[in-house]
Amino acid sequence: MADMLFYHLERDPLERVLPPLLEKSLERGWRSVVQVGNEERMRALDTELWTWRDESFLPHSCADQPNADRQPVLLTLAPDNENGAQIRFLVDGASIDDPGDYQRLVYLFDGHDPNAVTTAREMWRWAKGHGLDVTYWQQSDRGAWQKRG
């Protein structure tokens, strides 16, 4: 059964948190899929992943691009797993109906947005209801991630 990690973003925005998590996933040899809530966010993350650090390269594509299924990181609006990912990142309230064969699901949410917090609580209940091993991570004042549950 998959693990599901919840990242409560309080200090840094998604654009600073997601790229290092994707790098760690690639280091493990995992393919990743990032499901976003809307096309504007997908395009913004696409740009961010190309430019986030000069010394880093995150090979990726948006799902609507040619050969997107061959990419180790895929940005998408759909719940499909077109690139055979082992890890799925859910942002902007994105959700899936079935945990599938993923090794890990990661739900990132803005802790300053009451609607996002409510949706995260619903996803927590969904994950528990599907028997997933759930953990909760929160940023400290210094930006370090602390496991809370």
PDB file of N, CA, C and O in Angstrom, residues 33 35-36 76-82 88 90 95-98 102:
ATOM      1  N   VAL A  33       4.534  12.266 -11.391  1.00  0.00           N
ATOM      2  CA  VAL A  33       3.474  12.994 -12.071  1.00  0.00           C
ATOM      3  C   VAL A  33       2.987  14.061 -11.092  1.00  0.00           C
ATOM      4  O   VAL A  33       2.840  13.790  -9.896  1.00  0.00           O
ATOM      5  N   GLN A  35      -0.066  16.545 -10.549  1.00  0.00           N
ATOM      6  CA  GLN A  35      -1.418  16.911 -10.971  1.00  0.00           C
ATOM      7  C   GLN A  35      -1.762  18.268 -10.373  1.00  0.00           C
ATOM      8  O   GLN A  35      -1.742  18.450  -9.161  1.00  0.00           O
ATOM      9  N   VAL A  36      -2.070  19.210 -11.257  1.00  0.00           N
ATOM     10  CA  VAL A  36      -2.379  20.584 -10.851  1.00  0.00           C
ATOM     11  C   VAL A  36      -3.865  20.864 -11.027  1.00  0.00           C
ATOM     12  O   VAL A  36      -4.583  20.096 -11.664  1.00  0.00           O
ATOM     13  N   THR A  76       0.311  17.602 -15.281  1.00  0.00           N
ATOM     14  CA  THR A  76      -0.959  17.258 -15.896  1.00  0.00           C
ATOM     15  C   THR A  76      -2.138  17.822 -15.116  1.00  0.00           C
ATOM     16  O   THR A  76      -2.017  18.161 -13.940  1.00  0.00           O
ATOM     17  N   LEU A  77      -3.277  17.875 -15.794  1.00  0.00           N
ATOM     18  CA  LEU A  77      -4.544  18.229 -15.165  1.00  0.00           C
ATOM     19  C   LEU A  77      -5.356  16.976 -14.866  1.00  0.00           C
ATOM     20  O   LEU A  77      -6.320  17.027 -14.103  1.00  0.00           O
ATOM     21  N   ALA A  78      -4.990  15.870 -15.477  1.00  0.00           N
ATOM     22  CA  ALA A  78      -5.780  14.633 -15.432  1.00  0.00           C
ATOM     23  C   ALA A  78      -5.293  13.673 -14.345  1.00  0.00           C
ATOM     24  O   ALA A  78      -4.137  13.720 -13.933  1.00  0.00           O
ATOM     25  N   PRO A  79      -6.164  12.777 -13.922  1.00  0.00           N
ATOM     26  CA  PRO A  79      -5.778  11.794 -12.897  1.00  0.00           C
ATOM     27  C   PRO A  79      -5.016  10.595 -13.458  1.00  0.00           C
ATOM     28  O   PRO A  79      -4.649   9.693 -12.711  1.00  0.00           O
ATOM     29  N   ASP A  80      -4.748  10.582 -14.768  1.00  0.00           N
ATOM     30  CA  ASP A  80      -4.061   9.452 -15.397  1.00  0.00           C
ATOM     31  C   ASP A  80      -2.586   9.406 -14.995  1.00  0.00           C
ATOM     32  O   ASP A  80      -2.018  10.406 -14.571  1.00  0.00           O
ATOM     33  N   ASN A  81      -1.990   8.235 -15.205  1.00  0.00           N
ATOM     34  CA  ASN A  81      -0.566   8.044 -14.939  1.00  0.00           C
ATOM     35  C   ASN A  81       0.116   7.724 -16.267  1.00  0.00           C
ATOM     36  O   ASN A  81       0.584   6.619 -16.488  1.00  0.00           O
ATOM     37  N   GLU A  82       0.174   8.701 -17.139  1.00  0.00           N
ATOM     38  CA  GLU A  82       0.655   8.509 -18.505  1.00  0.00           C
ATOM     39  C   GLU A  82       2.135   8.139 -18.602  1.00  0.00           C
ATOM     40  O   GLU A  82       2.547   7.522 -19.572  1.00  0.00           O
ATOM     41  N   ARG A  88       3.043  10.440  -7.099  1.00  0.00           N
ATOM     42  CA  ARG A  88       2.106  11.442  -7.633  1.00  0.00           C
ATOM     43  C   ARG A  88       2.022  12.591  -6.647  1.00  0.00           C
ATOM     44  O   ARG A  88       1.774  12.403  -5.458  1.00  0.00           O
ATOM     45  N   LEU A  90      -0.007  16.011  -5.721  1.00  0.00           N
ATOM     46  CA  LEU A  90      -1.313  16.640  -5.888  1.00  0.00           C
ATOM     47  C   LEU A  90      -1.231  18.055  -5.336  1.00  0.00           C
ATOM     48  O   LEU A  90      -0.922  18.242  -4.154  1.00  0.00           O
ATOM     49  N   SER A  95      -7.217  15.969  -6.863  1.00  0.00           N
ATOM     50  CA  SER A  95      -7.478  14.727  -6.149  1.00  0.00           C
ATOM     51  C   SER A  95      -7.575  13.569  -7.136  1.00  0.00           C
ATOM     52  O   SER A  95      -7.690  13.775  -8.348  1.00  0.00           O
ATOM     53  N   ILE A  96      -7.515  12.374  -6.609  1.00  0.00           N
ATOM     54  CA  ILE A  96      -7.698  11.164  -7.400  1.00  0.00           C
ATOM     55  C   ILE A  96      -8.692  10.283  -6.666  1.00  0.00           C
ATOM     56  O   ILE A  96      -8.922  10.441  -5.463  1.00  0.00           O
ATOM     57  N   ASP A  97      -9.290   9.361  -7.385  1.00  0.00           N
ATOM     58  CA  ASP A  97     -10.281   8.463  -6.791  1.00  0.00           C
ATOM     59  C   ASP A  97      -9.681   7.178  -6.269  1.00  0.00           C
ATOM     60  O   ASP A  97     -10.255   6.531  -5.406  1.00  0.00           O
ATOM     61  N   ASP A  98      -8.528   6.792  -6.805  1.00  0.00           N
ATOM     62  CA  ASP A  98      -7.932   5.506  -6.484  1.00  0.00           C
ATOM     63  C   ASP A  98      -6.429   5.692  -6.291  1.00  0.00           C
ATOM     64  O   ASP A  98      -5.766   6.286  -7.153  1.00  0.00           O
ATOM     65  N   TYR A 102       0.763   3.492  -7.025  1.00  0.00           N
ATOM     66  CA  TYR A 102       1.817   4.425  -6.635  1.00  0.00           C
ATOM     67  C   TYR A 102       2.502   3.941  -5.365  1.00  0.00           C
ATOM     68  O   TYR A 102       1.868   3.381  -4.460  1.00  0.00           O
TER      69      TYR A 102
END
